[in-house]
Structures are given as structure tokens and as C-alpha cells.
Coordinates of C-alpha atoms in Angstrom, one line a residue:
X10 CA -0.3 0.1 -0.3
X11 CA 2.8 2.4 0.4
X12 CA 4.5 1.8 -2.8
X13 CA 1.3 2.4 -4.1
X14 CA 0.7 5.6 -2.3
X15 CA 3.7 6.6 -3.7
X16 CA 3.6 5.7 -7.2
X17 CA 1.2 7.4 -7.2
X18 CA 1.9 10.9 -5.6
X19 CA 5.3 11.0 -7.5
X20 CA 7.6 10.2 -5.3
X21 CA 9.5 6.8 -7.5
X22 CA 11.1 7.8 -10.3
X23 CA 9.4 6.8 -13.8
X24 CA 10.2 7.5 -17.8
X25 CA 6.2 7.5 -18.7
X26 CA 2.2 8.2 -17.0
X27 CA 1.5 4.9 -14.8
X28 CA -1.7 3.6 -15.0
X29 CA -3.2 5.3 -11.7
X30 CA -2.5 9.3 -13.8
X31 CA -3.9 8.2 -16.8
X32 CA -6.6 7.2 -15.5
X33 CA -7.3 9.9 -12.9
X34 CA -7.0 12.9 -15.2
X35 CA -9.2 11.5 -17.7
X36 CA -11.9 14.2 -18.5
X37 CA -14.1 11.4 -19.4
X38 CA -13.6 7.7 -19.4
X39 CA -15.6 5.4 -21.1
X40 CA -16.7 1.4 -20.3
X41 CA -14.2 -0.7 -21.6
X42 CA -16.0 -2.7 -25.3
X43 CA -16.7 -6.4 -25.2
X44 CA -14.2 -9.4 -26.2
X45 CA -13.5 -10.1 -30.3
X46 CA -15.2 -12.9 -31.6
X47 CA -12.6 -15.1 -32.6
X48 CA -13.1 -18.4 -34.2
X49 CA -10.8 -21.2 -32.6
X50 CA -9.8 -24.2 -35.5
X51 CA -8.1 -27.2 -34.5
X52 CA -5.4 -27.7 -37.2
X53 CA -5.7 -31.1 -39.5
X54 CA -4.3 -31.9 -43.2
X55 CA -8.2 -30.9 -44.4
X56 CA -7.8 -27.1 -42.7
X57 CA -4.3 -26.6 -43.6
X58 CA -4.8 -27.0 -47.3
X59 CA -8.1 -25.1 -47.5
X60 CA -5.7 -21.8 -45.6
X61 CA -2.7 -22.9 -48.1
X62 CA -4.7 -22.5 -50.6
X63 CA -5.9 -19.1 -49.5
X64 CA -1.7 -17.9 -49.1
X65 CA -1.2 -19.7 -52.4
X66 CA -3.7 -16.7 -53.7
X67 CA -2.7 -14.3 -51.9
X68 CA -1.9 -11.1 -53.0
X69 CA -3.1 -11.1 -56.8
X70 CA -4.5 -8.3 -58.4
X71 CA -3.2 -7.1 -61.9
X72 CA -5.5 -9.6 -63.6
X73 CA -7.9 -7.6 -62.7
X74 CA -6.8 -4.9 -64.8
X75 CA -8.4 -4.5 -67.9
X76 CA -7.4 -1.6 -71.0
X77 CA -4.0 -3.0 -71.8
X78 CA -4.8 -5.1 -74.1
X79 CA -4.5 -3.4 -77.2
X80 CA -3.2 -3.5 -81.3
X81 CA -2.6 0.2 -82.6
X82 CA -1.0 3.3 -80.0
X83 CA -3.0 6.0 -80.9
X84 CA -1.8 9.4 -81.0
X85 CA -1.4 11.6 -77.8
X86 CA -1.3 15.2 -76.6
X87 CA 2.5 16.1 -77.0
X88 CA 3.1 14.1 -79.5
X89 CA 5.2 15.0 -82.4
X90 CA 3.1 14.1 -85.4
X91 CA 5.0 13.8 -89.3
X92 CA 2.9 14.2 -92.3
X93 CA 3.9 13.5 -96.0
X94 CA 2.0 14.2 -98.7
X95 CA 2.4 12.5 -102.1
X96 CA 0.1 13.1 -105.0
X97 CA 0.4 11.4 -108.3
X98 CA 2.4 14.2 -110.5
X99 CA 3.1 17.6 -110.9
X100 CA 1.0 20.4 -110.7
X101 CA -1.0 19.5 -108.0
X102 CA -1.8 20.9 -104.8
X103 CA 1.7 20.6 -103.3
X104 CA 4.1 19.7 -106.1
X105 CA 5.1 22.5 -108.7
X106 CA 4.6 22.2 -112.5
X107 CA 8.8 22.6 -112.9
X108 CA 10.0 19.4 -112.7
X109 CA 13.5 21.1 -111.9
X110 CA 12.3 23.2 -108.9
X111 CA 12.2 19.9 -106.8
X112 CA 13.0 15.9 -107.0
X113 CA 9.9 13.7 -106.5
X114 CA 5.8 13.6 -106.1
X115 CA 5.8 14.6 -102.5
X116 CA 6.4 17.3 -99.5
X117 CA 7.2 16.8 -95.9
X118 CA 5.0 19.6 -94.0
X119 CA 7.2 20.4 -90.8
X120 CA 6.4 18.6 -87.3
X121 CA 3.9 19.6 -84.9
X122 CA 3.2 18.9 -81.4
X123 CA 0.1 17.9 -80.7
X124 CA -1.9 20.8 -78.9
X125 CA -3.5 20.2 -75.3
X126 CA -7.0 19.8 -77.4
X127 CA -5.7 16.8 -79.5
X128 CA -5.0 18.7 -83.0
X129 CA -2.4 19.6 -85.4
X130 CA -3.3 22.4 -88.5
X131 CA -2.3 20.8 -91.8
X132 CA -3.0 23.2 -95.1
X133 CA -5.3 23.2 -97.1
X134 CA -7.0 20.6 -94.4
X135 CA -7.4 22.7 -91.6
X136 CA -6.8 21.8 -88.1
X137 CA -7.6 18.0 -87.7
X138 CA -8.5 16.6 -84.8
X139 CA -6.1 13.8 -83.9
X140 CA -5.9 12.8 -80.1
X141 CA -6.7 9.6 -79.4
X142 CA -6.5 8.4 -83.5
X143 CA -3.8 6.1 -84.5
X144 CA -1.8 7.5 -87.8
X145 CA -3.5 5.6 -89.7
X146 CA -6.9 6.9 -89.2
X147 CA -5.0 10.7 -89.5
X148 CA -3.7 9.8 -92.9
X149 CA -7.4 8.7 -94.2
X150 CA -9.1 12.2 -92.7
X151 CA -6.1 14.3 -94.3
X152 CA -6.7 12.9 -97.8
X153 CA -10.3 13.4 -97.5
X154 CA -9.9 16.6 -96.9
X155 CA -7.9 17.7 -99.8
X156 CA -8.9 14.8 -102.0
X157 CA -10.6 17.5 -104.3
X158 CA -8.0 19.6 -104.7
X159 CA -4.5 17.6 -104.7
X160 CA -3.8 15.2 -107.9
X161 CA -4.8 12.0 -106.2
X162 CA -3.0 12.5 -103.2
X163 CA -1.8 9.9 -100.7
X164 CA -1.2 10.1 -96.8
X165 CA 1.7 9.0 -94.3
X166 CA 1.4 10.1 -91.0
X167 CA 4.2 9.1 -88.2
X168 CA 4.5 10.4 -84.6
X169 CA 8.4 11.2 -84.7
X170 CA 8.0 10.8 -81.3
X171 CA 6.3 9.7 -78.9
X172 CA 5.9 12.4 -75.3
X173 CA 2.0 11.1 -73.9
X174 CA 2.1 7.7 -75.0
X175 CA 4.4 6.6 -72.3
X176 CA 5.0 4.2 -69.4
X177 CA 6.7 5.2 -66.3
X178 CA 8.8 2.9 -63.8
X179 CA 10.0 4.4 -60.9
X180 CA 10.9 3.4 -57.2
X181 CA 13.2 0.7 -55.8
X182 CA 14.4 0.4 -59.2
X183 CA 18.0 0.2 -60.4
X184 CA 17.3 2.9 -63.7
X185 CA 13.9 4.6 -63.1
X186 CA 12.3 5.3 -66.7
X187 CA 10.3 6.8 -69.2
X188 CA 9.4 5.3 -72.2
X189 CA 6.9 5.0 -75.3
X190 CA 4.8 1.8 -75.7
X191 CA 5.8 -0.1 -78.7
X192 CA 2.7 -1.3 -80.9
X193 CA 3.9 -4.7 -80.1
X194 CA 3.1 -4.0 -76.2
X195 CA 5.1 -4.5 -73.5
X196 CA 4.3 -6.9 -69.8
X197 CA 4.9 -5.5 -66.4
X198 CA 8.0 -7.9 -65.7
X199 CA 9.1 -6.5 -69.2
X200 CA 8.8 -3.2 -68.0
X201 CA 10.6 -3.8 -64.4
X202 CA 13.5 -5.9 -66.8
X203 CA 14.0 -2.4 -68.9
X204 CA 14.1 0.2 -65.7
X205 CA 17.1 -2.6 -64.7
X206 CA 15.1 -4.6 -62.4
X207 CA 14.4 -4.4 -59.2
X208 CA 17.3 -3.2 -56.6
X209 CA 15.7 -6.0 -53.8
X210 CA 14.9 -9.8 -53.4
X211 CA 11.6 -10.1 -54.9
X212 CA 10.2 -11.3 -51.9
X213 CA 10.6 -8.1 -50.3
X214 CA 9.4 -6.7 -53.6
X215 CA 6.6 -4.9 -54.0
X216 CA 4.6 -3.8 -57.4
X217 CA 2.0 -0.6 -57.4
X218 CA 0.2 0.0 -61.2
X219 CA -1.4 3.0 -61.5
X220 CA -3.6 3.1 -64.4
X221 CA -6.4 6.3 -64.4
X222 CA -8.0 5.8 -61.0
X223 CA -7.1 2.3 -61.0
X224 CA -4.4 1.5 -57.7
X225 CA -3.3 -2.2 -57.7
X226 CA -1.0 -4.2 -56.0
X227 CA 1.0 -7.8 -55.2
X228 CA 4.6 -8.8 -54.3
X229 CA 7.2 -9.2 -57.2
X230 CA 7.5 -13.0 -56.8
X231 CA 4.0 -13.9 -56.9
X232 CA 3.7 -11.6 -60.5
X233 CA 6.3 -13.9 -61.7
X234 CA 4.6 -17.4 -60.2
X235 CA 0.9 -15.8 -61.8
X236 CA 1.8 -15.7 -65.7
X237 CA -2.1 -13.8 -65.5
X238 CA -1.5 -11.1 -63.7
X239 CA 2.2 -10.2 -66.2
X240 CA -0.6 -8.4 -68.3
X241 CA 0.1 -5.8 -70.8
X242 CA 0.1 -2.7 -70.0
X243 CA -1.5 0.3 -71.5
X244 CA -0.1 4.3 -72.2
X245 CA -0.1 6.3 -69.2
X246 CA 0.7 3.7 -67.0
X247 CA 2.8 4.6 -64.1
X248 CA 4.8 1.0 -62.2
X249 CA 6.0 1.6 -58.7
X250 CA 8.5 -1.0 -56.9
X251 CA 9.0 -0.4 -53.2
X252 CA 10.7 -2.8 -50.1
X253 CA 8.1 -4.0 -48.0
X254 CA 9.6 -6.9 -46.0
X255 CA 7.1 -9.0 -44.9
X256 CA 6.9 -10.1 -41.0
X257 CA 5.6 -12.2 -38.2
X258 CA 6.2 -11.9 -34.5
X259 CA 6.2 -14.9 -31.9
X260 CA 5.4 -14.2 -28.6
X261 CA 5.0 -16.7 -25.1
X262 CA 7.1 -19.3 -24.4
X263 CA 9.5 -18.6 -27.0
X264 CA 13.7 -17.9 -25.9
X265 CA 13.9 -14.0 -24.1
X266 CA 14.4 -11.2 -26.7
X267 CA 18.4 -11.1 -27.3
X268 CA 19.2 -14.6 -27.1
X269 CA 18.7 -14.7 -30.9
X270 CA 19.4 -12.8 -33.6
X271 CA 20.8 -9.6 -31.7
X272 CA 18.6 -7.5 -29.2
X273 CA 15.1 -8.0 -30.4
X274 CA 13.7 -11.9 -31.3
X275 CA 9.8 -11.1 -31.2
X276 CA 9.8 -9.4 -35.1
X277 CA 11.5 -11.4 -37.6
X278 CA 11.1 -10.9 -41.6
X279 CA 11.1 -13.3 -44.5
X280 CA 14.1 -14.6 -46.0
X281 CA 12.0 -16.8 -49.1
X282 CA 8.6 -16.2 -50.8
X283 CA 7.1 -18.8 -48.3
X284 CA 7.9 -20.1 -44.7
X285 CA 6.3 -22.7 -43.1
X286 CA 5.4 -22.1 -39.0
X287 CA 8.4 -24.9 -38.3
X288 CA 10.6 -22.8 -40.1
X289 CA 9.0 -19.8 -38.5
X290 CA 9.5 -21.4 -34.9
X291 CA 12.6 -22.3 -35.8
X292 CA 14.0 -18.9 -37.3
X293 CA 13.1 -17.2 -33.2
X294 CA 14.6 -19.5 -31.3
X295 CA 12.3 -22.7 -30.9
X296 CA 9.8 -23.1 -27.7
X297 CA 11.2 -23.1 -24.9
X298 CA 12.2 -26.3 -22.8
X299 CA 11.3 -25.2 -19.4
X300 CA 8.3 -22.7 -20.0
X301 CA 6.7 -23.7 -23.1
X302 CA 3.1 -26.1 -23.0
X303 CA 3.8 -28.3 -26.2
X304 CA -0.1 -29.0 -26.5
X305 CA -0.8 -24.8 -27.0
X306 CA 0.8 -23.7 -30.0
X307 CA -1.7 -20.8 -31.9
X308 CA -0.8 -18.7 -35.2
X309 CA -2.8 -15.6 -35.3
X310 CA -4.9 -14.1 -38.1
X311 CA -7.9 -12.8 -40.2
X312 CA -8.9 -15.4 -42.7
X313 CA -11.7 -14.6 -45.2
X314 CA -14.9 -15.5 -44.6
X315 CA -15.3 -17.6 -47.6
X316 CA -12.6 -20.1 -46.4
X317 CA -14.1 -20.3 -42.6
X318 CA -17.7 -21.0 -44.4
X319 CA -16.3 -23.5 -47.1
X320 CA -14.7 -25.6 -44.4
X321 CA -17.8 -26.2 -42.4
X322 CA -17.7 -23.5 -39.8
X323 CA -20.8 -21.1 -38.6
X324 CA -19.9 -17.2 -39.5
X325 CA -22.9 -15.7 -39.6
X326 CA -22.3 -14.1 -35.6
X327 CA -19.4 -12.4 -37.0
X328 CA -19.7 -8.8 -39.1
X329 CA -17.6 -8.0 -41.8
X330 CA -15.4 -10.2 -44.9
X331 CA -12.9 -10.8 -42.5
X332 CA -12.7 -13.0 -39.4
X333 CA -10.0 -13.4 -36.7
X334 CA -9.0 -16.9 -36.6
X335 CA -6.9 -18.5 -34.0
X336 CA -5.1 -22.0 -35.6
X337 CA -4.5 -24.0 -32.9
X338 CA -1.4 -26.6 -33.2
X339 CA -0.4 -29.9 -30.7
X340 CA 3.3 -29.9 -30.6
X341 CA 3.3 -33.5 -28.1
X342 CA 2.3 -35.5 -31.0
X343 CA 4.3 -36.1 -34.3
X344 CA 1.2 -35.3 -36.6
X345 CA 1.8 -31.6 -35.3
X346 CA 5.2 -31.3 -36.2
X347 CA 4.8 -32.2 -39.7
X348 CA 1.2 -30.1 -39.9
X349 CA 3.0 -27.3 -38.7
X350 CA 6.4 -27.9 -41.5
X351 CA 3.4 -27.5 -43.6
X352 CA 1.6 -24.9 -42.5
X353 CA 2.3 -21.4 -44.7
X354 CA 3.0 -18.4 -42.5
X355 CA 1.7 -14.9 -43.6
X356 CA 2.8 -11.8 -43.6
X357 CA 2.2 -10.4 -39.4
X358 CA 1.4 -13.5 -38.5
X359 CA 1.4 -13.8 -35.1
X360 CA 2.6 -17.0 -33.3
X361 CA 2.2 -17.8 -29.4
X362 CA 3.6 -20.4 -27.7
X363 CA 1.7 -20.7 -25.0
X364 CA 3.1 -21.3 -20.9
X365 CA 2.5 -24.5 -19.4
X366 CA 0.2 -24.8 -16.1
X367 CA 3.4 -25.8 -14.0
X368 CA 4.6 -22.8 -14.9
X369 CA 2.1 -21.0 -13.3
X370 CA 2.0 -23.6 -10.3
X371 CA 6.4 -22.2 -10.2
X372 CA 6.0 -18.6 -10.8
X373 CA 3.2 -18.8 -7.4
X374 CA 5.6 -21.0 -5.5
X375 CA 8.2 -18.7 -6.2
X376 CA 6.8 -15.1 -5.0
X377 CA 5.3 -17.1 -1.9
X378 CA 9.2 -18.2 -1.7
X379 CA 10.1 -14.6 -1.2
X380 CA 7.7 -13.4 0.5
X381 CA 8.6 -16.0 3.1
X382 CA 11.9 -15.3 3.1
X383 CA 11.8 -12.0 3.2
X384 CA 9.1 -12.5 6.6
X385 CA 12.2 -15.3 8.0
X386 CA 15.4 -12.6 7.6
X387 CA 13.1 -9.7 9.3
X388 CA 12.4 -11.7 12.1
X389 CA 16.3 -13.2 12.2
X390 CA 16.9 -9.2 12.5
X391 CA 14.7 -8.5 15.4

């Protein structure tokens, strides 16, 4: 009681406000909420196959993108356009009668940049809307406008320099760049390769594509494993690579912090595309043999409702599309170890190793022994 009184009055040094100070100075204190509902799932081969199936599909999204499959690159605002007009013979609209004046039967109109309205200007054809059209379509429009004044004209339109139809590859690549889209198209992995490839391992690299109002992200390793996600890029796409290592956390009866891998051994990064529960616990030092309850190893995560529904669990009392789920492993039996070496860990999984009941009893006995020894020592001083 004296200790609590001194702590509340501020006589004992502390590096942060204690619970008494925080609770006593609150202007408004709300009632605590109820416990978060969750599903406890004892692991078995069927459940493990179902959850691993979701893990294998996790993050795939680029196949949803639409608009990347195109046959012809259209002219865009900012492009430099070259127009050449041919006439069947001299004496027409563009070719003078005097054959010695210039060679050939064509005239090159100076290159023009497509303005903000998407137009260029052609003599005797006026302002021509070209943005969004192919070079062949623009050729037909110009020819149609001058055919009554020129002698059997033919028009060739070419994009001298693409400045609007470009793809940007940015972020954690070796050579960020912008480049024009070829008529044959280019896929995501091809664009990343053109930018010199990712700086970091594929399992630590996330790829984000921005196309118009859509922004989708998935891992680089997943993109390579799923060919359907290696989609064709479209003009104007932005591809951004970022380094986002996946992590898992271990708590409970595992080796104390600092004993494995330095000063902190509760948060670990993946070292490959996949990691099993057995590998994760091995990386964090395994189970503490003096405290761990082999019959109670848990993995905490959020699972999609469809997974639990398909496994036969009643999820009607849970709101939302994701449900807090705890997978329960029994490491006291050999099959628990085999299942753990197949169960795939996901990003931000929490792995909990419970303490054995004997540990709680030992803690209590140590506390009572300490108090008894203290009383004995005090009596000895009298």
C-alpha cells in the first residue's frame, strides 16, 4: 500500500505516466468494450490445405486490370507528328509544275506537337483532331479533306516522337525511366527489366500499377509465379516498386528477447517467398523447454469469411468479410510437427506459444518462497 501511495504521488522515478495517473486525469472515461469474437480452429490436414490455398492466392490482383490489350498505339497530346503528302504528278496542290524545282512527288509538312485540344494543323485541311486516333486513321482524314484539290493524294502520318503515350517505372528499381509504348506492347515484367530490375529480392518487393483511377499492388515474386498477372501495360501507366519486407511475430514461451539474433527476437522478416510455421519458430529460437506448453501453439490471423464457410464453420455471428481466426497446433504429437512444417505463414502472423500450467505454479511458489524468506530474514534481525 505504501508503494502504491508513493507511486501515485510521484515520489518514485518513472519514465512515463502510470496507469493511476492516466486513469485519474481523464476528463471522460468510457466503458471498456466487450471481447473481440474469434474462431478457434484445431489444425488438421483439410483445414491446412484450405488456408494454404488462400495463402498461395494472396496478393494476386493485376489480372483484374483492363485496357492493356491493344493492337495500335494511338496519338496522344504532346506527341510530335510527321505528315507527308504524295501527289500522283506535278502541278497539283503541293507539287509545282516545274519538275526541276524539287525532286520527287511528295512534300513533308513540318513536325507538329499535338496541342492540348488534341489537334494539329495541315495546310488546306485545317485543324485536324488526332488525339486518340491511330496514324492510319489520321491519314485517311487528311486525304479526304484535300482529295478535291490535290492530284490523287496519298498521306502518310507517323509519330516522330512519343511524349504522351509513355509508361513510367519508378521506385526501387536500378534505373527509373519513362519510355514510349511500342505497337507490340509490353508486359509488367518487361517494363521492370527495362528499368534495370528491382533493387531488392523479389520476396521483399511490392509492385504497384496506377492506371487511371485504379491502383493495384502485389508482390514481385507473386507476379512471376502467376503468368496471368503479368498483364500488358497501357499508355500512361505508372509502375512503382517499393521494398516492403513481410514479417511475423512470436510471443510467449520462446527464448527471451536478445538471446536470438541480437537485441530483439520477437519480430522477424521472411527470407524467401514462403515460410512454414516450423521454419518460423526455428528462426525465432524454437520453444523454451522450461516454459512452453507443447499442446498449445497458436497462430493468430484474419481469414476471409469464404474460407471458414467452406470449411463448415458457422460465421453468421461475425460482421464483415474477414474474421479473427486462431489456428491451434499440438506439438506434443508427431503429426503436429508434420502439419507445422507444411502450414504457410503469412505477413504479420502472430505466433503464440502458451506457458505450461506447471510454469504458473512455479511462478506462484517462487513468489510465496520469496515472501517467506523475506519474513524469515526480518525475524532474524529482531
